[in-house]
Coordinates of C-alpha atoms and ligand atoms in Angstrom, one line a residue:
X8 CA -60.2 88.3 30.3
X9 CA -58.9 88.0 26.4
X10 CA -56.5 85.7 27.8
X11 CA -58.9 83.9 29.3
X12 CA -60.9 83.7 25.8
X13 CA -57.8 82.4 24.4
X14 CA -57.7 79.6 26.5
X15 CA -61.0 78.8 26.2
X16 CA -60.6 78.9 22.2
X17 CA -57.4 76.5 22.7
X18 CA -59.8 74.0 24.8
X19 CA -63.0 74.4 22.9
X20 CA -61.1 74.1 19.9
X21 CA -58.3 72.1 20.3
X22 CA -55.7 71.6 17.1
X23 CA -52.3 69.9 16.5
X24 CA -50.2 69.9 19.5
X25 CA -52.6 70.9 22.2
X26 CA -55.1 68.3 20.8
X27 CA -52.0 65.6 21.1
X28 CA -51.4 67.2 24.7
X29 CA -55.1 67.1 25.9
X30 CA -55.5 63.5 24.6
X31 CA -52.3 62.2 26.6
X32 CA -53.3 64.1 29.8
X33 CA -56.8 62.6 29.6
X34 CA -55.2 59.1 28.8
X35 CA -52.7 59.2 31.9
X36 CA -55.7 61.0 34.2
X37 CA -57.2 57.4 33.9
X38 CA -54.8 55.1 35.4
X39 CA -53.7 57.5 37.8
X40 CA -57.2 58.1 39.1
X41 CA -57.7 53.6 39.1
X42 CA -54.6 53.8 40.8
X43 CA -56.1 56.4 43.6
X44 CA -59.2 54.4 43.8
X45 CA -57.2 51.3 44.5
X46 CA -54.6 52.2 47.1
X47 CA -56.9 54.3 48.9
X48 CA -59.1 51.1 49.8
X49 CA -61.6 50.5 47.0
X50 CA -64.4 51.7 45.4
X51 CA -66.5 51.7 48.3
X52 CA -64.7 54.9 49.0
X53 CA -65.7 58.3 47.4
X54 CA -62.2 59.2 45.3
X55 CA -63.7 56.5 42.9
X56 CA -66.4 59.9 41.9
X57 CA -62.8 61.4 40.3
X58 CA -63.7 59.5 37.6
X59 CA -66.2 62.0 36.4
X60 CA -63.2 64.9 35.7
X61 CA -61.6 62.8 32.3
X62 CA -65.4 61.9 31.2
X63 CA -66.5 65.4 31.4
X64 CA -62.9 66.8 29.7
X65 CA -63.2 64.2 27.1
X66 CA -66.9 65.2 26.3
X67 CA -66.1 69.2 26.6
X68 CA -63.1 68.7 24.0
X69 CA -63.6 65.3 22.0
X70 CA -67.6 65.6 21.6
X71 CA -69.9 62.8 21.9
X72 CA -67.5 60.0 20.8
X73 CA -64.7 61.3 22.8
X74 CA -67.1 61.3 26.1
X75 CA -68.6 58.2 25.1
X76 CA -65.0 56.2 25.1
X77 CA -63.5 57.7 27.9
X78 CA -66.7 56.9 29.8
X79 CA -66.9 53.1 28.9
X80 CA -63.1 53.1 29.5
X81 CA -63.5 54.4 32.9
X82 CA -66.4 52.8 33.6
X83 CA -64.6 49.4 33.2
X84 CA -61.1 50.4 35.0
X85 CA -63.7 50.9 37.9
X86 CA -65.8 47.5 37.4
X87 CA -64.5 44.1 37.2
X88 CA -61.0 45.6 38.1
X89 CA -61.4 47.0 41.2
X90 CA -62.7 45.6 44.6
X91 CA -65.0 47.3 46.9
X92 CA -62.6 46.8 49.6
X93 CA -59.2 46.4 48.6
X94 CA -58.0 45.1 52.3
X95 CA -61.2 42.8 52.7
X96 CA -60.9 41.8 49.0
X97 CA -64.9 42.1 48.8
X98 CA -66.0 42.2 44.9
X99 CA -68.3 44.0 43.3
X100 CA -71.5 42.6 42.3
X101 CA -72.0 42.7 38.5
X102 CA -74.8 45.1 38.4
X103 CA -72.8 47.4 40.8
X104 CA -70.2 48.2 37.8
X105 CA -72.6 47.7 34.7
X106 CA -74.9 50.7 36.7
X107 CA -71.6 53.1 36.9
X108 CA -70.8 52.0 33.4
X109 CA -74.3 53.8 32.1
X110 CA -74.5 56.6 34.0
X111 CA -70.7 57.4 33.0
X112 CA -72.0 57.3 29.6
X113 CA -74.9 59.1 30.0
X114 CA -72.5 62.1 31.6
X115 CA -69.8 61.4 28.7
X116 CA -72.8 61.5 26.0
X117 CA -74.3 64.4 27.6
X118 CA -71.5 66.3 28.0
X119 CA -70.0 65.6 24.8
X120 CA -72.9 66.0 22.8
X121 CA -73.9 69.5 24.3
X122 CA -70.4 70.8 23.7
X123 CA -70.8 69.7 20.0
X124 CA -73.8 71.7 19.4
X125 CA -71.8 74.9 21.5
X126 CA -68.3 74.2 19.2
X127 CA -71.4 74.5 16.5
X128 CA -73.0 77.7 17.8
X129 CA -70.0 79.4 18.0
X130 CA -68.4 78.5 15.0
X131 CA -71.4 80.1 13.3
X132 CA -71.3 83.2 15.4
X133 CA -67.3 83.1 14.6
X134 CA -68.5 82.8 10.5
X135 CA -71.3 85.7 11.1
X136 CA -68.7 87.9 13.0
X137 CA -65.7 87.5 10.5
X138 CA -67.6 87.9 7.5
X139 CA -69.9 90.2 5.4
X140 CA -73.3 88.8 5.4
X141 CA -74.4 89.6 2.1
X142 CA -71.6 88.5 0.1
X143 CA -69.7 85.8 2.6
X144 CA -66.5 87.7 1.9
X145 CA -64.2 87.7 5.4
X146 CA -64.8 91.5 7.0
X147 CA -62.3 93.5 8.7
X148 CA -62.9 91.7 12.3
X149 CA -61.1 88.5 10.3
X150 CA -58.2 90.5 9.9
X151 CA -57.9 91.7 13.0
X152 CA -57.3 88.0 14.7
X153 CA -54.7 86.7 11.9
X154 CA -53.3 89.7 10.2
X155 CA -50.0 89.3 8.7
X156 CA -47.1 90.8 10.9
X157 CA -45.2 91.4 8.0
X158 CA -47.8 93.6 6.2
X159 CA -46.5 96.9 4.9
X160 CA -48.4 98.4 2.3
X161 CA -52.7 99.1 2.7
X162 CA -55.0 99.5 0.5
X163 CA -58.7 100.9 0.6
X164 CA -60.9 100.4 -2.5
X165 CA -64.5 102.4 -2.7
X166 CA -66.8 101.7 -4.9
X167 CA -68.4 104.9 -6.4
X168 CA -71.2 103.2 -8.5
X169 CA -72.6 101.3 -5.2
X170 CA -75.8 103.4 -5.0
X171 CA -76.2 103.6 -8.5
X172 CA -76.0 99.8 -9.0
X173 CA -78.2 98.9 -6.4
X174 CA -81.1 101.5 -7.6
X175 CA -80.9 100.8 -10.9
X176 CA -79.8 96.3 -10.8
X177 CA -80.7 95.3 -7.5
X178 CA -78.4 93.9 -4.4
X179 CA -78.0 90.7 -5.8
X180 CA -76.0 92.3 -8.8
X181 CA -73.9 94.1 -6.0
X182 CA -73.3 91.7 -4.4
X183 CA -72.2 89.2 -7.3
X184 CA -70.0 92.3 -8.6
X185 CA -68.4 92.9 -4.8
X186 CA -67.7 88.9 -4.8
X187 CA -66.2 89.1 -8.3
X188 CA -64.3 91.5 -7.2
X189 CA -62.6 89.7 -4.3
X190 CA -62.0 86.9 -6.6
X191 CA -60.3 88.9 -8.8
X192 CA -57.7 90.8 -6.4
X193 CA -57.2 87.6 -4.6
X194 CA -56.3 85.6 -8.0
X195 CA -53.7 87.9 -8.9
X196 CA -52.0 89.2 -5.6
X197 CA -52.0 85.4 -4.2
X198 CA -50.7 86.4 -0.5
X199 CA -52.8 89.6 -0.1
X200 CA -55.0 89.4 2.7
X201 CA -58.1 90.8 1.3
X202 CA -61.4 91.6 3.0
X203 CA -64.6 93.6 2.8
X204 CA -64.6 96.3 5.2
X205 CA -68.2 97.3 4.7
X206 CA -70.7 97.3 2.1
X207 CA -69.2 99.5 -0.7
X208 CA -65.2 98.9 0.6
X209 CA -62.8 96.5 0.3
X210 CA -59.3 96.4 2.2
X211 CA -56.0 94.9 0.9
X212 CA -53.1 93.7 3.1
X213 CA -50.2 93.4 1.0
X214 CA -46.6 92.4 2.1
X215 CA -44.6 94.7 -0.3
X216 CA -42.7 97.9 -0.2
X217 CA -43.9 101.2 -1.6
X218 CA -40.7 101.2 -4.2
X219 CA -42.0 98.2 -6.1
X220 CA -45.8 98.4 -5.6
X221 CA -47.6 99.4 -8.8
X222 CA -50.8 101.2 -8.1
X223 CA -51.5 100.8 -12.0
X224 CA -51.9 97.1 -11.9
X225 CA -54.4 96.9 -9.3
X226 CA -56.0 100.2 -11.2
X227 CA -55.8 98.1 -14.2
X228 CA -57.2 94.7 -12.6
X229 CA -60.1 96.5 -11.8
X230 CA -60.9 98.7 -14.6
X231 CA -61.7 95.6 -16.7
X232 CA -64.9 94.8 -17.2
X233 CA -66.8 92.6 -14.9
X234 CA -69.5 90.3 -16.5
X235 CA -72.0 88.9 -14.1
X236 CA -74.3 86.5 -16.0
X237 CA -74.7 88.1 -19.2
X238 CA -74.5 92.0 -17.7
X239 CA -71.0 93.8 -18.5
X240 CA -70.2 95.9 -15.5
X241 CA -67.9 98.7 -14.9
X242 CA -66.8 99.4 -11.7
X243 CA -66.5 102.9 -11.0
X244 CA -63.7 102.6 -8.0
X245 CA -61.3 105.1 -5.9
X246 CA -58.3 103.5 -4.1
X247 CA -56.4 105.1 -1.3
X248 CA -52.7 103.8 -0.6
X249 CA -51.0 103.5 2.9
X250 CA -48.2 102.6 4.1
X251 CA -47.8 100.4 7.5
X252 CA -44.7 101.9 9.4
X253 CA -43.5 99.8 12.1
X254 CA -44.4 101.7 15.3
X255 CA -48.1 102.5 13.8
X256 CA -51.5 99.7 14.5
X257 CA -52.9 98.8 11.9
X258 CA -56.0 100.2 12.7
X259 CA -54.1 103.8 12.1
X260 CA -53.0 102.3 8.7
X261 CA -56.1 101.1 7.4
X262 CA -58.0 104.6 8.6
X263 CA -55.2 106.4 6.5
X264 CA -55.9 104.3 3.5
X265 CA -59.3 105.5 3.7
X266 CA -58.6 109.0 3.6
X267 CA -56.6 108.6 1.0
X268 CA -59.4 106.6 -1.1
X269 CA -61.9 109.7 0.1
X270 CA -59.3 112.1 -1.5
X271 CA -59.3 110.2 -4.5
X272 CA -62.9 110.2 -4.9
X273 CA -63.0 113.6 -4.1
X274 CA -60.8 114.7 -6.6
X275 CA -61.8 112.3 -9.1
X276 CA -58.6 110.3 -9.3
X277 CA -58.0 106.8 -9.9
X278 CA -55.9 106.6 -6.5
X279 CA -54.0 108.2 -4.3
X280 CA -51.6 107.8 -2.2
X281 CA -51.7 109.1 2.0
X282 CA -50.0 111.8 3.1
X283 CA -50.9 114.2 6.2
X284 CA -51.7 117.0 4.7
X285 CA -55.0 114.4 3.7
X286 CA -55.4 114.0 6.8
X287 CA -55.3 117.9 7.6
X288 CA -58.3 118.8 5.1
X289 CA -60.1 115.6 6.8
X290 CA -60.1 117.2 9.9
X291 CA -60.6 120.6 8.8
X292 CA -63.7 119.6 7.1
X293 CA -65.1 118.4 10.3
X294 CA -64.3 120.9 11.9
X295 CA -66.1 123.1 9.5
X296 CA -69.1 121.1 9.6
X297 CA -69.4 121.2 13.1
X298 CA -69.7 124.5 13.2
X299 CA -71.9 125.2 10.0
X300 CA -75.7 124.4 11.3
X301 CA -74.8 127.2 13.6
X302 CA -73.3 129.6 11.2
X303 CA -76.6 129.2 8.8
X304 CA -78.9 129.6 12.4
X305 CA -76.7 133.0 13.4
X306 CA -76.2 134.3 10.0
X307 CA -72.6 133.9 9.6
X308 CA -73.7 132.3 6.3
X309 CA -74.2 135.4 3.7
X310 CA -75.7 135.7 0.3
X311 CA -73.3 137.6 -2.7
X312 CA -75.6 138.3 -5.9
X313 CA -74.6 138.4 -9.9
X314 CA -76.4 139.1 -12.4
X315 CA -77.7 137.3 -15.5
X316 CA -77.6 139.6 -18.8
X317 CA -80.0 139.1 -21.8
X318 CA -77.4 139.7 -24.6
X319 CA -80.5 140.9 -27.1
X320 CA -82.2 143.1 -24.9
X321 CA -79.0 143.8 -22.3
X322 CA -81.8 143.4 -19.8
X323 CA -80.9 142.0 -16.4
X324 CA -83.1 138.8 -16.2
X325 CA -82.3 137.3 -13.3
X326 CA -79.4 137.4 -10.3
X327 CA -77.2 133.9 -9.3
X328 CA -77.5 133.4 -5.3
X329 CA -74.1 132.3 -4.1
X330 CA -73.2 131.3 -0.6
X331 CA -70.6 132.8 1.6
X332 CA -69.3 132.5 4.8
X333 CA -68.5 134.9 7.2
X334 CA -66.4 132.7 9.7
X335 CA -65.6 134.3 13.0
X336 CA -62.1 133.1 12.7
X337 CA -61.1 132.3 9.5
X338 CA -62.8 135.3 8.2
X339 CA -64.4 135.8 5.0
X340 CA -65.0 131.9 3.5
X341 CA -65.9 131.4 -0.2
X342 CA -67.9 128.3 -1.0
X343 CA -64.8 126.5 -1.9
X344 CA -63.7 126.1 0.5
X345 CA -66.5 124.8 2.5
X346 CA -68.8 123.7 0.3
X347 CA -68.0 120.2 -1.1
X348 CA -67.6 118.8 2.4
X349 CA -71.2 120.6 3.0
X350 CA -72.5 118.6 0.0
X351 CA -71.3 115.0 1.1
X352 CA -73.8 115.4 3.9
X353 CA -77.0 116.1 4.9
X354 CA -76.6 119.6 5.8
X355 CA -76.8 120.7 2.4
X356 CA -80.7 120.5 2.8
X357 CA -80.9 123.2 5.8
X358 CA -78.5 124.7 3.8
X359 CA -79.8 124.7 0.2
X360 CA -83.3 126.1 2.0
X361 CA -81.6 128.8 3.9
X362 CA -80.2 129.9 0.1
X363 CA -83.8 130.1 -0.9
X364 CA -85.9 131.7 1.9
X365 CA -83.0 134.5 1.5
X366 CA -82.9 134.5 -1.9
X367 CA -86.8 135.2 -2.1
X368 CA -86.1 137.6 0.9
X369 CA -83.5 139.3 -1.9
X370 CA -86.2 139.4 -5.0
X371 CA -89.0 140.9 -2.5
X372 CA -86.3 143.9 -1.5
X373 CA -85.8 144.6 -5.3
X374 CA -89.9 144.3 -5.6
X375 CA -90.1 146.7 -2.8
X376 CA -88.2 149.4 -5.3
X377 CA -90.1 148.8 -8.6
X378 CA -87.5 146.7 -9.6
X379 CA -88.6 142.9 -11.3
X380 CA -85.9 140.4 -11.4
X381 CA -85.8 136.3 -10.9
X382 CA -83.3 134.4 -8.8
X383 CA -81.1 131.5 -9.6
X384 CA -80.5 128.8 -6.8
X385 CA -77.8 126.3 -7.2
X386 CA -79.6 122.5 -6.0
X387 CA -77.0 119.5 -5.3
X388 CA -77.5 116.3 -5.9
X389 CA -78.3 115.4 -2.4
X390 CA -81.2 118.0 -2.5
X391 CA -82.8 115.6 -5.5
X392 CA -82.4 112.6 -3.4
X393 CA -83.7 113.9 -0.9
X394 CA -87.7 113.0 -1.1
X395 CA -89.1 115.9 1.3
X396 CA -86.9 118.8 -1.0
X397 CA -89.8 119.9 -3.2
X398 CA -92.3 119.9 -0.3
X399 CA -90.0 122.1 1.8
X400 CA -88.6 124.7 -1.1
X401 CA -92.6 124.9 -2.7
X402 CA -93.5 125.4 1.6
X403 CA -90.1 128.3 1.6
X404 CA -91.8 130.0 -1.3
X405 CA -95.5 129.8 -0.4
X406 CA -94.1 131.6 2.9
X407 CA -92.5 134.1 1.2
X408 CA -95.4 134.5 -1.4
X409 CA -93.2 135.0 -4.4
X410 CA -94.8 134.0 -7.5
X411 CA -92.7 130.5 -8.7
X412 CA -91.9 131.8 -12.1
X413 CA -89.5 134.4 -10.8
X414 CA -87.6 131.1 -9.7
X415 CA -84.8 129.1 -11.2
X416 CA -82.7 126.1 -10.0
X417 CA -79.6 125.1 -11.5
X418 CA -78.0 121.6 -11.2
X419 CA -75.1 120.3 -12.6
X420 CA -75.8 117.1 -15.0
X421 CA -74.1 114.5 -12.8
X422 CA -76.5 115.2 -10.0
X423 CA -79.3 114.1 -12.7
X424 CA -78.0 110.9 -13.4
X425 CA -78.1 109.0 -10.0
X426 CA -81.6 107.9 -11.0
X427 CA -82.4 109.2 -13.6
X428 CA -85.8 108.1 -14.0
X429 CA -86.6 109.2 -10.5
X430 CA -84.7 112.7 -11.1
X431 CA -87.2 112.8 -14.1
X432 CA -90.1 112.5 -12.3
X433 CA -89.2 115.1 -9.6
X434 CA -88.3 118.0 -12.1
X435 CA -91.5 117.3 -13.8
X436 CA -93.1 118.2 -10.7
X437 CA -90.8 121.2 -10.6
X438 CA -91.9 122.6 -13.5
X439 CA -95.3 122.2 -13.1
X440 CA -95.0 124.7 -10.9
X441 CA -93.5 127.0 -13.6
X442 CA -89.5 126.8 -11.7
X443 CA -87.2 127.3 -14.5
X444 CA -84.4 124.2 -14.5
X445 CA -81.1 125.1 -15.4
X446 CA -78.5 122.8 -16.2
X447 CA -75.5 124.5 -14.7
X448 CA -71.4 123.8 -15.8
X449 CA -72.5 122.2 -18.9
X450 CA -69.6 120.7 -20.6
X451 CA -67.7 119.1 -17.8
X452 CA -70.0 116.2 -17.2
X453 CA -69.9 113.4 -19.8
X454 CA -73.7 113.2 -21.0
X455 CA -74.6 114.5 -24.0
X456 CA -77.0 117.4 -24.8
X457 CA -79.3 115.1 -26.7
X458 CA -79.7 113.0 -23.4
X459 CA -79.7 115.9 -21.1
X460 CA -83.0 116.8 -23.4
X461 CA -84.9 113.9 -21.9
X462 CA -85.1 115.7 -19.0
X463 CA -88.0 118.9 -18.5
X464 CA -85.0 121.2 -18.7
X465 CA -85.3 125.2 -19.9
X466 CA -81.6 126.1 -20.1
X467 CA -77.8 125.1 -20.2
X468 CA -75.0 127.2 -18.7
X469 CA -71.9 126.3 -20.8
X470 CA -69.1 126.5 -18.3
X471 CA -66.6 128.9 -17.7
X472 CA -63.7 126.5 -18.8
X473 CA -64.9 127.0 -22.3
X474 CA -66.2 130.3 -22.8
X475 CA -63.0 131.8 -20.8
X476 CA -61.2 130.2 -23.6
X477 CA -63.0 130.5 -26.6
X478 CA -61.4 133.7 -28.0
X479 CA -58.0 132.4 -27.7
X480 CA -58.6 128.6 -28.7
X481 CA -60.0 128.0 -32.0
X482 CA -61.1 124.1 -30.9
X483 CA -63.0 125.4 -28.0
X484 CA -64.4 128.0 -30.0
X485 CA -66.3 125.8 -32.3
X486 CA -67.0 124.0 -29.3
X487 CA -68.9 126.9 -27.7
X488 CA -70.5 127.1 -31.3
X489 CA -71.7 124.2 -31.5
X490 CA -73.3 123.7 -28.0
X491 CA -75.0 127.1 -28.8
X492 CA -76.9 125.8 -32.0
X493 CA -77.7 121.9 -31.0
X494 CA -79.0 123.9 -27.8
X495 CA -81.6 126.5 -29.6
X496 CA -82.0 123.1 -31.8
X497 CA -83.3 121.4 -28.8
X498 CA -85.8 124.5 -27.5
X499 CA -82.8 125.3 -24.8
X500 CA -82.4 128.8 -23.4
X501 CA -78.2 129.4 -23.6
X502 CA -76.4 130.8 -20.8
X503 CA -72.8 132.1 -21.0
X504 CA -70.7 131.6 -17.6
X505 CA -67.5 133.3 -17.0
X506 CA -67.5 136.3 -19.4
X507 CA -64.7 138.4 -18.3
X508 CA -64.1 141.0 -21.4
X509 CA -66.1 143.1 -24.2
X510 CA -64.7 140.4 -26.8
X511 CA -66.1 137.4 -25.1
X512 CA -69.3 139.4 -25.1
X513 CA -69.2 140.2 -28.6
X514 CA -68.4 136.7 -29.9
X515 CA -71.5 135.2 -28.1
X516 CA -73.5 138.0 -29.4
X517 CA -72.3 136.7 -32.6
X518 CA -72.6 133.4 -32.0
X519 CA -76.7 133.6 -30.7
X520 CA -75.9 132.9 -27.6
X521 CA -79.0 134.5 -25.0
X522 CA -77.4 135.3 -21.9
X523 CA -74.1 135.9 -20.1
X524 CA -72.9 136.1 -16.7
X525 CA -69.4 137.1 -15.6
X526 CA -67.1 139.6 -14.5
X527 CA -67.0 142.1 -17.2
X528 CA -70.6 142.8 -15.7
X529 CA -69.6 142.7 -11.9
X530 CA -68.5 140.3 -9.6
X531 CA -71.3 138.8 -7.1
X532 CA -72.2 141.1 -4.4
X533 CA -73.2 141.8 -1.5
X534 CA -77.5 142.2 -0.8
X535 CA -77.0 146.4 -0.7
X536 CA -74.1 146.9 -3.4
X537 CA -76.2 144.3 -5.9
X538 CA -79.4 147.1 -5.5
X539 CA -77.0 149.9 -6.2
X540 CA -75.2 148.1 -9.1
X541 CA -78.6 147.1 -10.6
X542 CA -79.8 150.8 -10.6
X543 CA -76.6 152.0 -11.9
X544 CA -76.7 149.0 -15.2
X545 CA -79.9 150.4 -16.4
X546 CA -78.2 153.4 -16.9
X547 CA -75.1 152.3 -18.2
X548 CA -77.0 149.6 -20.4
X549 CA -79.3 152.6 -22.0
X550 CA -76.6 155.1 -23.1
X551 CA -74.8 151.9 -24.5
X552 CA -71.9 151.6 -22.5
X553 CA -69.1 149.3 -22.2
X554 CA -68.1 147.6 -19.0
X555 CA -64.8 148.1 -17.8
Ligands
C2E15 P1 -71.1 127.9 -10.0 O1 -72.9 127.7 -9.7 O2 -70.8 127.2 -11.2 O3 -70.8 129.6 -9.8 C1 -70.3 130.4 -10.9 C2 -69.0 130.6 -9.8 O4 -68.1 130.8 -11.0 C3 -68.7 131.6 -8.6 O5 -67.8 131.2 -8.0 C4 -68.6 133.0 -9.1 O6 -68.2 133.6 -8.6 C5 -67.8 132.6 -10.3 N1 -67.7 133.5 -11.6 C6 -68.4 134.4 -12.2 N2 -68.4 134.8 -13.1 C7 -67.3 134.4 -13.0 C8 -66.0 134.9 -14.5 O7 -66.6 136.0 -15.0 N3 -64.5 134.7 -14.2 C9 -64.4 133.6 -13.3 N4 -63.0 133.0 -12.7 N5 -65.7 133.5 -12.4 C10 -66.7 133.7 -12.5 P2 -68.4 131.1 -6.2 O8 -69.3 132.0 -5.9 O9 -67.0 130.8 -5.6 O10 -68.8 129.9 -6.2 C11 -68.5 128.7 -6.4 C12 -69.4 127.2 -6.4 O11 -69.8 126.5 -5.4 C13 -70.7 127.7 -7.4 O12 -70.2 127.3 -8.8 C14 -71.7 126.6 -6.9 O13 -71.4 125.2 -7.8 C15 -71.1 126.3 -5.4 N6 -72.1 127.5 -4.8 C16 -72.3 128.6 -4.4 N7 -73.1 129.2 -3.5 C17 -74.2 127.9 -3.3 C18 -75.4 127.6 -3.0 O14 -76.1 128.3 -2.6 N8 -75.7 126.1 -3.4 C19 -75.0 125.1 -3.9 N9 -75.3 124.3 -3.5 N10 -73.9 125.2 -4.5 C20 -73.4 126.9 -4.4
CA16 CA1 -74.6 128.2 -10.6
CA17 CA1 -71.2 127.2 -13.2

């Protein structure tokens, strides 16, 4: 089938040598048929009909003009130059051969015209199939036909701020940006093949070896600002690099470059070079994701709780729900082993719903024992982008019949900046229900507290990275103090996360920090243990004892 397609392509779109050979073939066919008609007795016999072969061939291969010229030549050859009967010498009537010329012309012109139209349509379809419909940059299909045989390095470049640009500046700007990226790479790496393999991904094929190839060069090239119209644009990208070994298919090399690019993205690297361990992580993630929905249904997942302590009154103000997975084969798993993979997919939505539901059940357990506490639930970026998130959450809260002011949502700052205006509206709606909102891992992102204050939040949780160093590093100590003061000026409550010892707690108290959470009080505990710990804590706190 493929062979047939290739031969058809050669006939429909002949180039160079093939074109000349076909022309010679048709040119030889004409006198050969003339001769055959002559020696078989003249025009009255059926052999004259074979003249349709060169006429149709010329029409198919050389189009309207070719068909017409060959039809004319064929008509004249079979006209005054040949009698009706070569033995008797009886000549044709003029009207007879002129009529034949006209019929030949009609056949030649019609076949030529039809094939010209067909050729144009095929060319357009091929163009559409081998180019991205929006940017008109060649796509990966164009690559599979004429890939350079000595390509040795393939690079996958994924644009991370794709959604952000489209949401805030529109698709046209994104299309213009992709074109600018394409041209910049083509301009710099003259011999490279560059294709757009999907909306936000570009593949580059280079004939280079790993030793002399410098990823920094492409990195620098793409980090330089792009000016589109008068809009300066920054490209947030991750790059994956793979080497094509001779016995591996090109397709596999592209897949490896993609895996390396996703690895770079996940680990906040500008680029990464493919190695087999990245493939193992990917397969591992796929396996975990496949098993995760069932884990949620069968309660293989479990919530652990870590308390938050009010540093002024020493009371327990709430508990943070932290998920774990009791995997039937791998055993007890901490969130770091599966949460990133889950957060990348829509599975994060049923997961958060499960955590909220079970967190509320825990509050009710506490209430049954006359202990009042609130619960903090970690909310991911995809949850905030899910238009049904708030309705689903409120549905669960109503079903469990728990007061909204006993619930807090913790979000990282990076999850807010995806579509700030939309997120702000959503957060305001959440606040209208009296659910508290806090910024998790504060200090690890790039936003300033003044910027975050535009969102209707109640509290910030200073990341454990700072808290754990504040007593050994004076610079960090100043940062924590400044963050606490600034948050207070902005009317925000401050929680320190990762408090591991008495000294840190005391420093935080001196800095006027409001709340603390950390191993110093307790590690996260399962449902049964948190209740016992809670009861024990009350006794300890009243006696003003130190924690071990
Ligand atoms: P996070 O929200 O920042 O949670 C705090 C993490 O710090 C928890 O790790 C907790 O066990 C740990 N931690 C608390 N005190 C200390 C301390 O004194 N020292 C040290 N070294 N660590 C401390 P965990 O439970 O492993 O959770 C890790 C992350 O997984 C969480 O970070 C959160 O981002 C994510 N996560 C956990 N549960 C959920 C969930 O239900 N939903 C979502 N979206 N993410 C979750
Ligand atoms: Ca948290
Ligand atoms: Ca945190």
